[in-house]
PDB file of N, CA, C and O in Angstrom:
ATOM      1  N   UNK A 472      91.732 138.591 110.666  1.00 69.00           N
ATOM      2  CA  UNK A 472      91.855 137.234 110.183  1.00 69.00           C
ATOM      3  C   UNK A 472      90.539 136.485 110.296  1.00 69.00           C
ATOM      4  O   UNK A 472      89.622 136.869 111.022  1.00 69.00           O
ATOM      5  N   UNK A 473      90.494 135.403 109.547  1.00 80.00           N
ATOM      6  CA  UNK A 473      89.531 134.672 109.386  1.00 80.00           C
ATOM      7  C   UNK A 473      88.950 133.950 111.027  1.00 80.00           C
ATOM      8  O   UNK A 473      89.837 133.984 111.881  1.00 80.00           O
ATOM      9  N   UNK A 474      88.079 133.552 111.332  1.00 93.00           N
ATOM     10  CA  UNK A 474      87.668 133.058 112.517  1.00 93.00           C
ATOM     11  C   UNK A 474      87.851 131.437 112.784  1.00 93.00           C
ATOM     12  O   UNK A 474      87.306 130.653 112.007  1.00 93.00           O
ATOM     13  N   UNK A 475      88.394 131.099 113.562  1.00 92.00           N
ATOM     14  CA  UNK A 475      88.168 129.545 114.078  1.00 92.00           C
ATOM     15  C   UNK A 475      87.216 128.781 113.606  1.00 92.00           C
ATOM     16  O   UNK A 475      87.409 127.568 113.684  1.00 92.00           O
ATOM     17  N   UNK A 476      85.770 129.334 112.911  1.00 92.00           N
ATOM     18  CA  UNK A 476      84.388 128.356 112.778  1.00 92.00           C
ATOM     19  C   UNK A 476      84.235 128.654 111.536  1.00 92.00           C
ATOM     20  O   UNK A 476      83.592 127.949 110.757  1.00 92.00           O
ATOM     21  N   UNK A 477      84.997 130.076 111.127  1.00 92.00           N
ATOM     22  CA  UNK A 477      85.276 130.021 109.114  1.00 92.00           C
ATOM     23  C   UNK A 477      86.224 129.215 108.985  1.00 92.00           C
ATOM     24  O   UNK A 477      85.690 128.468 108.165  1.00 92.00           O
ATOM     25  N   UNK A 478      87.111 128.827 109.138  1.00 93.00           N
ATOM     26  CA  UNK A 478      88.516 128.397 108.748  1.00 93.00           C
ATOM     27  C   UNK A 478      87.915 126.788 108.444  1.00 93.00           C
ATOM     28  O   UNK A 478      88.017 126.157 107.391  1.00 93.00           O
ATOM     29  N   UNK A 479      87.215 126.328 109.819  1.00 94.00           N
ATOM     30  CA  UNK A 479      86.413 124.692 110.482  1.00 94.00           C
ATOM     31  C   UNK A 479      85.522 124.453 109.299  1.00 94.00           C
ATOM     32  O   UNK A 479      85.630 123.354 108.754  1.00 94.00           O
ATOM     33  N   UNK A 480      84.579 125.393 108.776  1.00 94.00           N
ATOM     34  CA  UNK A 480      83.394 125.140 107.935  1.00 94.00           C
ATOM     35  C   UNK A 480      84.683 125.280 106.407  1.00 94.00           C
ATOM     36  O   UNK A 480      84.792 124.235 105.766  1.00 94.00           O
ATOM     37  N   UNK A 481      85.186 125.980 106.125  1.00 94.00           N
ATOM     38  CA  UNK A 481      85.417 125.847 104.962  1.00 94.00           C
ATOM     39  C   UNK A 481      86.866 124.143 104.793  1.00 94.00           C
ATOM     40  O   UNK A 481      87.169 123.618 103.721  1.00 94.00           O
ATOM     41  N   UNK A 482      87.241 123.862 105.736  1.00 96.00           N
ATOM     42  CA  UNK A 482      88.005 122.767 105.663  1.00 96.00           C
ATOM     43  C   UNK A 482      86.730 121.329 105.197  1.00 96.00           C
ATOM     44  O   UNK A 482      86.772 120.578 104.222  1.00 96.00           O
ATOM     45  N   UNK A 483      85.434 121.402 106.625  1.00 95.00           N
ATOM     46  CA  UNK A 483      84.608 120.240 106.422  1.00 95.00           C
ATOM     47  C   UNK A 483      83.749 120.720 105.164  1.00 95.00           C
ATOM     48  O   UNK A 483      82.550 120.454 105.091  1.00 95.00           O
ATOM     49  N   UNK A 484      84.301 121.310 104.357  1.00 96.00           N
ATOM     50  CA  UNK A 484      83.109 121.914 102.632  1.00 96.00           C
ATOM     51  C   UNK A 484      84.599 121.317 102.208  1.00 96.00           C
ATOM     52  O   UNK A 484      84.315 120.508 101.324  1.00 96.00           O
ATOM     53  N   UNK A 485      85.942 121.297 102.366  1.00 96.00           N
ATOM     54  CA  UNK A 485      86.834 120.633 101.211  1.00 96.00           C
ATOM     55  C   UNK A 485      86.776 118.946 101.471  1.00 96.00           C
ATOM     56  O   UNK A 485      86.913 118.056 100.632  1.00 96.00           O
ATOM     57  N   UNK A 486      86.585 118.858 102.587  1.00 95.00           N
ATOM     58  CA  UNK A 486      86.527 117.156 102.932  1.00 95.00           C
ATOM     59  C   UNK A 486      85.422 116.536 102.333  1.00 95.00           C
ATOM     60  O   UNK A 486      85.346 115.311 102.247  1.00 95.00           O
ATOM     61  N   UNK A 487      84.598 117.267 101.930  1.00 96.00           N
ATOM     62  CA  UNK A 487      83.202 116.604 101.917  1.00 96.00           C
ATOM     63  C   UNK A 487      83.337 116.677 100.068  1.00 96.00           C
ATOM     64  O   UNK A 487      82.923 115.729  99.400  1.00 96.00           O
ATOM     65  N   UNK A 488      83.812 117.618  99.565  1.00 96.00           N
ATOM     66  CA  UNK A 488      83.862 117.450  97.839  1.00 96.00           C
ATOM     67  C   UNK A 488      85.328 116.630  98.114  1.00 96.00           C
ATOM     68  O   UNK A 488      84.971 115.526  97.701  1.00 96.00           O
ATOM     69  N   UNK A 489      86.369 116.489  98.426  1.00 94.00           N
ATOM     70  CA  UNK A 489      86.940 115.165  98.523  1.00 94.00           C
ATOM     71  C   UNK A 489      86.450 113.694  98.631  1.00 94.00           C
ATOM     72  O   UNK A 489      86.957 112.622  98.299  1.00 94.00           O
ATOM     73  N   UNK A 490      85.192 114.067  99.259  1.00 94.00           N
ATOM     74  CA  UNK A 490      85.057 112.710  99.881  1.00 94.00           C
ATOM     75  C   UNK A 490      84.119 112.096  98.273  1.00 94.00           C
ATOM     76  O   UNK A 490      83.989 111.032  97.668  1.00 94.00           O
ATOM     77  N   UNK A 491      83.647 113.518  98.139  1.00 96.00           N
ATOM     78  CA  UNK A 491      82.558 113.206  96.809  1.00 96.00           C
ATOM     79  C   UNK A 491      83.296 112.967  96.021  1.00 96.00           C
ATOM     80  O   UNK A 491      82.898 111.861  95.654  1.00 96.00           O
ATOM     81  N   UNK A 492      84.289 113.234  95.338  1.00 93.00           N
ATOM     82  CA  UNK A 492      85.472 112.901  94.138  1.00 93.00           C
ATOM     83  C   UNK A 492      85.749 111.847  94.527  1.00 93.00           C
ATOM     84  O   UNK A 492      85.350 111.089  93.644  1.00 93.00           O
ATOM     85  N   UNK A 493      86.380 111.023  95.637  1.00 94.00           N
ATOM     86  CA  UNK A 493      86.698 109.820  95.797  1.00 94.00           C
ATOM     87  C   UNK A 493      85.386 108.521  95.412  1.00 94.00           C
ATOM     88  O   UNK A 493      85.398 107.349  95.035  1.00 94.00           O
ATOM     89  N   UNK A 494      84.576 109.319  95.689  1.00 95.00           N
ATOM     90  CA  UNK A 494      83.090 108.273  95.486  1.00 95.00           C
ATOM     91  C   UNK A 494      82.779 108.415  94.237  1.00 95.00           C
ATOM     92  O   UNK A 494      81.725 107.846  93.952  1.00 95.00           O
ATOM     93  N   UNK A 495      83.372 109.042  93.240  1.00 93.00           N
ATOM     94  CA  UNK A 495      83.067 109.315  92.002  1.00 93.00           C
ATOM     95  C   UNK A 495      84.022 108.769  91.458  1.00 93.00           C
ATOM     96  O   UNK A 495      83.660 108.166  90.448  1.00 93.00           O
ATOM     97  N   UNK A 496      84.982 108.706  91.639  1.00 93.00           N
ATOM     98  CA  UNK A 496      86.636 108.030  91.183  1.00 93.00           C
ATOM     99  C   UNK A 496      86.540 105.990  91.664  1.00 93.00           C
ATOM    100  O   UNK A 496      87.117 104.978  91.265  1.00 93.00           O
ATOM    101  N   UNK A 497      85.608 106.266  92.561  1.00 94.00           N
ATOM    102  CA  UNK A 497      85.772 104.709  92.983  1.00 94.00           C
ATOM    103  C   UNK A 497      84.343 104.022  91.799  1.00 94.00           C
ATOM    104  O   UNK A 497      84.408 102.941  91.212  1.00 94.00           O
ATOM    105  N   UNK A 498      83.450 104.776  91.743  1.00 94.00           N
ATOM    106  CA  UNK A 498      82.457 104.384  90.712  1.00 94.00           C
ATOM    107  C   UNK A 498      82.873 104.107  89.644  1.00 94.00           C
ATOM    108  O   UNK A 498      82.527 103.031  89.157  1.00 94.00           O
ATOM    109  N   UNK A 499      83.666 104.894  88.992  1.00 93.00           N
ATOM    110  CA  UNK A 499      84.304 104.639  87.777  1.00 93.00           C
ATOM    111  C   UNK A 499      85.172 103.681  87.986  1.00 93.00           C
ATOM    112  O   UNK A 499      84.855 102.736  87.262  1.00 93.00           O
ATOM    113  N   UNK A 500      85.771 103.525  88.382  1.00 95.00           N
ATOM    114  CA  UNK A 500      86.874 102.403  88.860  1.00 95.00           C
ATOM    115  C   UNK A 500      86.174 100.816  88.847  1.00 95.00           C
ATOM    116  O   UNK A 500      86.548  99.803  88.257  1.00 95.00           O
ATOM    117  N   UNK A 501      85.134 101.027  89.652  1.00 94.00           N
ATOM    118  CA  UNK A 501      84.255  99.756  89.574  1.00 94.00           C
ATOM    119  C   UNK A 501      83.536  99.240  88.308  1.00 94.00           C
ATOM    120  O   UNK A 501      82.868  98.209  88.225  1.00 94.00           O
ATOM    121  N   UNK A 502      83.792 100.144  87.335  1.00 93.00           N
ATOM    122  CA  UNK A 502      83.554  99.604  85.942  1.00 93.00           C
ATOM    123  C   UNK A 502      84.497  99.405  84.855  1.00 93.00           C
ATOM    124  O   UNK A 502      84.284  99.178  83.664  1.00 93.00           O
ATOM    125  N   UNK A 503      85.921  99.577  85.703  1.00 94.00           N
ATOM    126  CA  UNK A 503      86.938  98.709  84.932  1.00 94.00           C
ATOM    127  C   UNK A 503      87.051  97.154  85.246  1.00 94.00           C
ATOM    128  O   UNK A 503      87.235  96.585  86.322  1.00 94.00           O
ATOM    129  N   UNK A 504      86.894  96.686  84.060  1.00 94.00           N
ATOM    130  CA  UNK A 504      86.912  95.099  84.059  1.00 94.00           C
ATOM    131  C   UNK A 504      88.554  94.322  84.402  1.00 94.00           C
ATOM    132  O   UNK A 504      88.699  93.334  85.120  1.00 94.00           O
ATOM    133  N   UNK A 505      89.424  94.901  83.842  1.00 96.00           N
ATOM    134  CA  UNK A 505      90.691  94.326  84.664  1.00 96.00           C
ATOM    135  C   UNK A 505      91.006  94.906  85.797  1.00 96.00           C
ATOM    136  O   UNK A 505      90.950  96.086  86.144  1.00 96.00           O
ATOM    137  N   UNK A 506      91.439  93.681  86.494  1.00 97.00           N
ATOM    138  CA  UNK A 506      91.911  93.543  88.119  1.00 97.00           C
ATOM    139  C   UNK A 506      92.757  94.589  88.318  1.00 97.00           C
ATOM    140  O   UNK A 506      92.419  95.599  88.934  1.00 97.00           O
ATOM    141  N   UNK A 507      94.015  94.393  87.759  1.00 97.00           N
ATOM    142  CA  UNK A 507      94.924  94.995  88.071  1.00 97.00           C
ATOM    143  C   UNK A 507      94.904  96.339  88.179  1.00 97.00           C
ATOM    144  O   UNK A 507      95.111  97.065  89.151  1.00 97.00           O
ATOM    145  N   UNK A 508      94.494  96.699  86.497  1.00 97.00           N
ATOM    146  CA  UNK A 508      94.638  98.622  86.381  1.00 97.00           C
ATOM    147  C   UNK A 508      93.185  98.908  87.280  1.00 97.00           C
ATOM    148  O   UNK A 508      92.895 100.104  87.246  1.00 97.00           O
ATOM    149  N   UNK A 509      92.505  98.323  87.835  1.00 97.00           N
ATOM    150  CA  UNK A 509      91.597  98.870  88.919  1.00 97.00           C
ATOM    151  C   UNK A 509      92.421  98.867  90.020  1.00 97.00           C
ATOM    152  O   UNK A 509      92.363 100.048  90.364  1.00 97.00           O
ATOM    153  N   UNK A 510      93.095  98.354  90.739  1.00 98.00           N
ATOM    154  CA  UNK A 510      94.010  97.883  91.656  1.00 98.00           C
ATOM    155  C   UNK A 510      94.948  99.289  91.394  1.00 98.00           C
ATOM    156  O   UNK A 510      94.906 100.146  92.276  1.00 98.00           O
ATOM    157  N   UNK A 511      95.437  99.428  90.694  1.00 98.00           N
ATOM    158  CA  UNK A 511      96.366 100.916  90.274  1.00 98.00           C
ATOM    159  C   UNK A 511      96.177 102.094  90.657  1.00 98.00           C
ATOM    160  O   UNK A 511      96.821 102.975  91.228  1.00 98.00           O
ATOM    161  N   UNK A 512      94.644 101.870  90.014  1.00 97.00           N
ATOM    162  CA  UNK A 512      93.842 103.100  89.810  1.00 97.00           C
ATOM    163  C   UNK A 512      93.322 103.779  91.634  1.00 97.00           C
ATOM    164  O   UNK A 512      93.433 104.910  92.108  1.00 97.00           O
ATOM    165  N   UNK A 513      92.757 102.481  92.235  1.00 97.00           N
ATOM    166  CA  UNK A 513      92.350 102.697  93.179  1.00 97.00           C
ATOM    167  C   UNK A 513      93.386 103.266  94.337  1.00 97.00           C
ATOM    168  O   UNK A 513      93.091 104.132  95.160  1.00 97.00           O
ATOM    169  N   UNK A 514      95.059 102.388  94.192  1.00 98.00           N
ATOM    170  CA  UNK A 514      95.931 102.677  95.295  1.00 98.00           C
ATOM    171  C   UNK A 514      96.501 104.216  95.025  1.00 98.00           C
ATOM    172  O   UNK A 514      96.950 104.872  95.965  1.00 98.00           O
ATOM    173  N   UNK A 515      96.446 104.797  93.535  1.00 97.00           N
ATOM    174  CA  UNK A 515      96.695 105.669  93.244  1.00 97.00           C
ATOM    175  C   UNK A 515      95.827 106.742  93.867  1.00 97.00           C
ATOM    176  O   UNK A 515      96.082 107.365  94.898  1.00 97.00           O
ATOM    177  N   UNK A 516      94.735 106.866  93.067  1.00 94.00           N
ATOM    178  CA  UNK A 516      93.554 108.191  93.635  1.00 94.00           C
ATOM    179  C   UNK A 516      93.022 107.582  94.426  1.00 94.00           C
ATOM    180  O   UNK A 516      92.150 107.288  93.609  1.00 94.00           O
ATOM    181  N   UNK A 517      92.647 106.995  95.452  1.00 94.00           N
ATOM    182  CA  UNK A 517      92.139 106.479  96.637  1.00 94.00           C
ATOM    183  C   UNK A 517      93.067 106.825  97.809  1.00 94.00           C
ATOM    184  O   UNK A 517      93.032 107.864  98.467  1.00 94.00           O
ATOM    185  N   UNK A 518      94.093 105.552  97.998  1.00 96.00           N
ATOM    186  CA  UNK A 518      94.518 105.792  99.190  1.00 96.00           C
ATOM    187  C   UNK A 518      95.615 106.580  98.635  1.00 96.00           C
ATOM    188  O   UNK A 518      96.394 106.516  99.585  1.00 96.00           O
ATOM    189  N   UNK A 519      96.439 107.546  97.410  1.00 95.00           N
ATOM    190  CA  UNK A 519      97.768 108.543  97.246  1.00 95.00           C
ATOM    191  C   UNK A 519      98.704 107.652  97.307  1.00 95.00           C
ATOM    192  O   UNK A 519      99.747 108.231  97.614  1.00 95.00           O
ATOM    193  N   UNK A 520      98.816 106.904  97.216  1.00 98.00           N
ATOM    194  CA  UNK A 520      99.799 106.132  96.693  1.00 98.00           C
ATOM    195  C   UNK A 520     100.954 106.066  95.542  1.00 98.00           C
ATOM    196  O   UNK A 520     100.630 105.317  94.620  1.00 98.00           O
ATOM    197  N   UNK A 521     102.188 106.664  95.397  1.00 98.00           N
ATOM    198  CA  UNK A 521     103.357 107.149  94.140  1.00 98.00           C
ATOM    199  C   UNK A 521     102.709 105.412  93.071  1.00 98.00           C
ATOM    200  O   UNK A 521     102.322 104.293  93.408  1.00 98.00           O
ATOM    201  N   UNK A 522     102.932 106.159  91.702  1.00 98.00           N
ATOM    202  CA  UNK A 522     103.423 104.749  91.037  1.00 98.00           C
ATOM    203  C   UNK A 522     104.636 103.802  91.370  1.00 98.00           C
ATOM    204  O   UNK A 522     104.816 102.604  91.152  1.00 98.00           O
ATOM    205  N   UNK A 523     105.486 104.874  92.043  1.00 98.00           N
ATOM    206  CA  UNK A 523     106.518 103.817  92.344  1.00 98.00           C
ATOM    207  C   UNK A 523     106.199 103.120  93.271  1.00 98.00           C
ATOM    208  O   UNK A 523     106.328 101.900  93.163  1.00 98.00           O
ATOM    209  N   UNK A 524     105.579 103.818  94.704  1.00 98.00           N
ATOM    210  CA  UNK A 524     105.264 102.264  95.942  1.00 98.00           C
ATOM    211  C   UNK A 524     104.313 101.444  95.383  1.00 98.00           C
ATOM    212  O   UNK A 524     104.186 100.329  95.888  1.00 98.00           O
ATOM    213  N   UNK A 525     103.298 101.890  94.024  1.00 98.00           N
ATOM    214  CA  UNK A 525     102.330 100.672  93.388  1.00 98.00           C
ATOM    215  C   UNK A 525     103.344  99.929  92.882  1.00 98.00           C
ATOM    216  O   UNK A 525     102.701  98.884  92.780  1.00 98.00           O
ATOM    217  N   UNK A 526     104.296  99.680  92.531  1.00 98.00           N
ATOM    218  CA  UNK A 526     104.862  99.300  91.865  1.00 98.00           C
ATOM    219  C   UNK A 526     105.359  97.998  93.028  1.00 98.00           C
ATOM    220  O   UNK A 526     104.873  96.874  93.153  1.00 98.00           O
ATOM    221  N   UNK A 527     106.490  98.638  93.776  1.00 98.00           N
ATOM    222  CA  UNK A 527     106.451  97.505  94.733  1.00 98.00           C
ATOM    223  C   UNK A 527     105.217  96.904  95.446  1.00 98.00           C
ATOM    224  O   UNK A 527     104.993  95.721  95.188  1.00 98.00           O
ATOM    225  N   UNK A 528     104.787  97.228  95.887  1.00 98.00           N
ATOM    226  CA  UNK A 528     103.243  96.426  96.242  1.00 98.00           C
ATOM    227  C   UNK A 528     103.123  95.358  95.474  1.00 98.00           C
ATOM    228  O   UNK A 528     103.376  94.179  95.723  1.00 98.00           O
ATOM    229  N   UNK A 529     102.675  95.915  94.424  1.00 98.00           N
ATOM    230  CA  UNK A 529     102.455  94.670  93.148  1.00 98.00           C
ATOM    231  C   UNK A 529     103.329  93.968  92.961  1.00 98.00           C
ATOM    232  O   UNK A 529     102.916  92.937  92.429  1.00 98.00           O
ATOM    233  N   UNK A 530     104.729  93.962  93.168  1.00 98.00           N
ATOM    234  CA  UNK A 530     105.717  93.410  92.627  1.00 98.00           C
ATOM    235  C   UNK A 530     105.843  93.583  90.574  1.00 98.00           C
ATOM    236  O   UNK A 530     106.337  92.768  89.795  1.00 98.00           O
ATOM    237  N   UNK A 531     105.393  94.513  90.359  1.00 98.00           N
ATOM    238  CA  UNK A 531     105.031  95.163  89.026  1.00 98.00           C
ATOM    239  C   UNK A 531     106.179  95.736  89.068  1.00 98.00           C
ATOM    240  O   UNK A 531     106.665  96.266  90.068  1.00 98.00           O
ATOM    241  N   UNK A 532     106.981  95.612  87.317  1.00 98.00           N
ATOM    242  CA  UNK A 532     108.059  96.915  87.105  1.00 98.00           C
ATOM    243  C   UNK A 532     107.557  98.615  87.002  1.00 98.00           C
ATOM    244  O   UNK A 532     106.578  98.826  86.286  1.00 98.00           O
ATOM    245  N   UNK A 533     108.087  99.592  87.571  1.00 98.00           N
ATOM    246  CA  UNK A 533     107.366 100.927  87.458  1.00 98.00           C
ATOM    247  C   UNK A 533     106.676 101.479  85.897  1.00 98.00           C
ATOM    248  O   UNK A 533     105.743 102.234  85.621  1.00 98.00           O
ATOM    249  N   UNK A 534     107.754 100.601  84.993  1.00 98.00           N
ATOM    250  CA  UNK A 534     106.953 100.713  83.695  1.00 98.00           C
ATOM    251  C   UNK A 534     105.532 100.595  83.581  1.00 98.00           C
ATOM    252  O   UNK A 534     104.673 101.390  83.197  1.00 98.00           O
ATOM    253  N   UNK A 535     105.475  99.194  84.083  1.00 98.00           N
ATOM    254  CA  UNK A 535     104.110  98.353  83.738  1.00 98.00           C
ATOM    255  C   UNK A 535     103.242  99.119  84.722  1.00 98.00           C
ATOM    256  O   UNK A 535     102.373  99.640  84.023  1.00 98.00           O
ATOM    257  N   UNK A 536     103.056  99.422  85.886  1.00 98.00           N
ATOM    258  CA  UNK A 536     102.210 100.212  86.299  1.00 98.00           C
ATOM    259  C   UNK A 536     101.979 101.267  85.671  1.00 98.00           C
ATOM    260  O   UNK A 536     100.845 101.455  85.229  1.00 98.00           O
ATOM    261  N   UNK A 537     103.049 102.255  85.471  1.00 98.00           N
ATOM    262  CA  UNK A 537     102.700 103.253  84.701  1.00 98.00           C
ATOM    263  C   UNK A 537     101.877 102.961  82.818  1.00 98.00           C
ATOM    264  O   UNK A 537     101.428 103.884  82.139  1.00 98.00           O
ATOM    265  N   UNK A 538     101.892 101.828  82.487  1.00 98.00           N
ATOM    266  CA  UNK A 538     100.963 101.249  81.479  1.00 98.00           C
ATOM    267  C   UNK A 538      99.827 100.967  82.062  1.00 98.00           C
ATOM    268  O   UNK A 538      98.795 101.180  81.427  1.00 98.00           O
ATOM    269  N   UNK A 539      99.771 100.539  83.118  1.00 98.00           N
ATOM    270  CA  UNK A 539      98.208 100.213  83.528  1.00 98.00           C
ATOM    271  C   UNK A 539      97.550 101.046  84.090  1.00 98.00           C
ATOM    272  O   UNK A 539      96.329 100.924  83.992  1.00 98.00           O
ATOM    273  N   UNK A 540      98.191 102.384  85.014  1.00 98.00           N
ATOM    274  CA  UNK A 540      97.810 103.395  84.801  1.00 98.00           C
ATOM    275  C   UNK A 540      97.147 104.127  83.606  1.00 98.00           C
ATOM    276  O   UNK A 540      96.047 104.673  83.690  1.00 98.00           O
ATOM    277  N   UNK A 541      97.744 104.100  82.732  1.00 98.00           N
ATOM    278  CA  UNK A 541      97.550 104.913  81.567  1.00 98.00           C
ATOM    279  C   UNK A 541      96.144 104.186  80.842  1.00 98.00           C
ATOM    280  O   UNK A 541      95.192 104.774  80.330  1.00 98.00           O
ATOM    281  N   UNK A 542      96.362 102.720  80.985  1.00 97.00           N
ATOM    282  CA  UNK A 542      95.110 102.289  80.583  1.00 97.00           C
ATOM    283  C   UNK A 542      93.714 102.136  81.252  1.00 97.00           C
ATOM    284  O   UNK A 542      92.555 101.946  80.884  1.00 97.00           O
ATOM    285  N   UNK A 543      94.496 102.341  82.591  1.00 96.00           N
ATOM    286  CA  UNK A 543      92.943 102.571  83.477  1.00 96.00           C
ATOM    287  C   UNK A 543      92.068 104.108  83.189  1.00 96.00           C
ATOM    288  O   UNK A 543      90.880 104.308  83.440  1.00 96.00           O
ATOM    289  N   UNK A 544      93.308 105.339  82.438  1.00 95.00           N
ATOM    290  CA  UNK A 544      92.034 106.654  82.449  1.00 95.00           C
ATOM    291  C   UNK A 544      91.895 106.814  81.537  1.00 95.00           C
ATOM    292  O   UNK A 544      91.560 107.961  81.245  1.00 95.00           O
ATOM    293  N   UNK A 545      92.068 105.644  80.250  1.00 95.00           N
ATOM    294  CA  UNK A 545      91.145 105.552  79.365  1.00 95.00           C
ATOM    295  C   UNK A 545      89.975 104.725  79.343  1.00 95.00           C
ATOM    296  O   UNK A 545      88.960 104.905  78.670  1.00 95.00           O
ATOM    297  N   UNK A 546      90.254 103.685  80.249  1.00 94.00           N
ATOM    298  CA  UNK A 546      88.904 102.982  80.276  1.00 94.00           C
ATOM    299  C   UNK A 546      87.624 103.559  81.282  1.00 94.00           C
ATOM    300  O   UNK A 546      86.444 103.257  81.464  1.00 94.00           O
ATOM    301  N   UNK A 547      88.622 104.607  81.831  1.00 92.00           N
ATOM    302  CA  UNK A 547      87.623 105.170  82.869  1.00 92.00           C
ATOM    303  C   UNK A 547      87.251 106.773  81.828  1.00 92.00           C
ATOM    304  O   UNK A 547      86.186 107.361  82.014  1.00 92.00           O
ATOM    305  N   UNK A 548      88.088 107.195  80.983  1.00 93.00           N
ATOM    306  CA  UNK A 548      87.382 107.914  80.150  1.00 93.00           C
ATOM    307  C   UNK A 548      85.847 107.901  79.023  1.00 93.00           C
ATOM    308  O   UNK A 548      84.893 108.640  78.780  1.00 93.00           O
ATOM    309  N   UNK A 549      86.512 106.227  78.484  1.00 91.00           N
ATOM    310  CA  UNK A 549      85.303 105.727  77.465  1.00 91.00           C
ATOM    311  C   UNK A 549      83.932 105.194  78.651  1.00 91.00           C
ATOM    312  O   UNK A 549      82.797 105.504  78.288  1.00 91.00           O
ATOM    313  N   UNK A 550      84.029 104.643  79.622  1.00 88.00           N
ATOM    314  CA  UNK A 550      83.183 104.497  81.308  1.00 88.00           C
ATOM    315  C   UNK A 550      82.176 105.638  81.118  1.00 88.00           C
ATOM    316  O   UNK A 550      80.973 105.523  80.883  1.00 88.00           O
ATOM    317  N   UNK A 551      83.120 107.116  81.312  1.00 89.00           N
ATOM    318  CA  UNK A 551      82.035 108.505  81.687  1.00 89.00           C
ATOM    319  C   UNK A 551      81.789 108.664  79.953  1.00 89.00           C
ATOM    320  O   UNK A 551      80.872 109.466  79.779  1.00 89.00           O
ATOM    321  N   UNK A 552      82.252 108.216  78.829  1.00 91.00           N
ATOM    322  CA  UNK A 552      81.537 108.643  77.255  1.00 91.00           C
ATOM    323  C   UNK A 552      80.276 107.922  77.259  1.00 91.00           C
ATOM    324  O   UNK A 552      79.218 108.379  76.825  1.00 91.00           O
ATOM    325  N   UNK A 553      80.449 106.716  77.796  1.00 89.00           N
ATOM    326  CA  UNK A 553      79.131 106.018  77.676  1.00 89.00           C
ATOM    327  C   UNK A 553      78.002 105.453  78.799  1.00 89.00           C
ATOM    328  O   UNK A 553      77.478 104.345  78.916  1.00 89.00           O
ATOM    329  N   UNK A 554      77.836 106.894  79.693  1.00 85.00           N
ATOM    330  CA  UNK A 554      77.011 107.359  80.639  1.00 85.00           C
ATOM    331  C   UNK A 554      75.872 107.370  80.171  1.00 85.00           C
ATOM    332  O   UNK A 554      74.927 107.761  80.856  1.00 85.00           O
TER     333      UNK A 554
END
């Protein structure tokens, strides 16, 4: 089996491209201009958050999050087109 200090190094190599995706997900995020679907976006891929507990949080119907969802990874799509 694998060793105690392989198992350690390959966990702090997944934390660390986690940590880099989150810093890449929050960049983009910071160049959506509405509040809210940034607010979505962030409780979603940031802290894992279901659409449904965004939903209560916000006091938002699960619909409407799931719309502002949808419009946050397009604005974060056209964001990385015009890099």
């Amino acid at each position: 089996g694998e060793t105690f200090a392989a198992l350690s190094d390959e966990v702090d190599r997944q934390l660390a491209e986690l940590a880099q995706a989150k810093a890449e997900a929050l960049r983009l995020i910071g160049r959506i201009r509405d509040n809210r679907t940034a607010t979505v976006l962030t409780a979603y891929y940031i802290n894992g958050d279901t659409l449904e507990l965004i939903s209560v949080h916000m006091n938002y119907s699960y619909r409407n999050v799931k719309r502002l969802h949808r419009k946050g990874l397009e604005a974060a799509q056209k964001a990385l087109e015009t890099e």
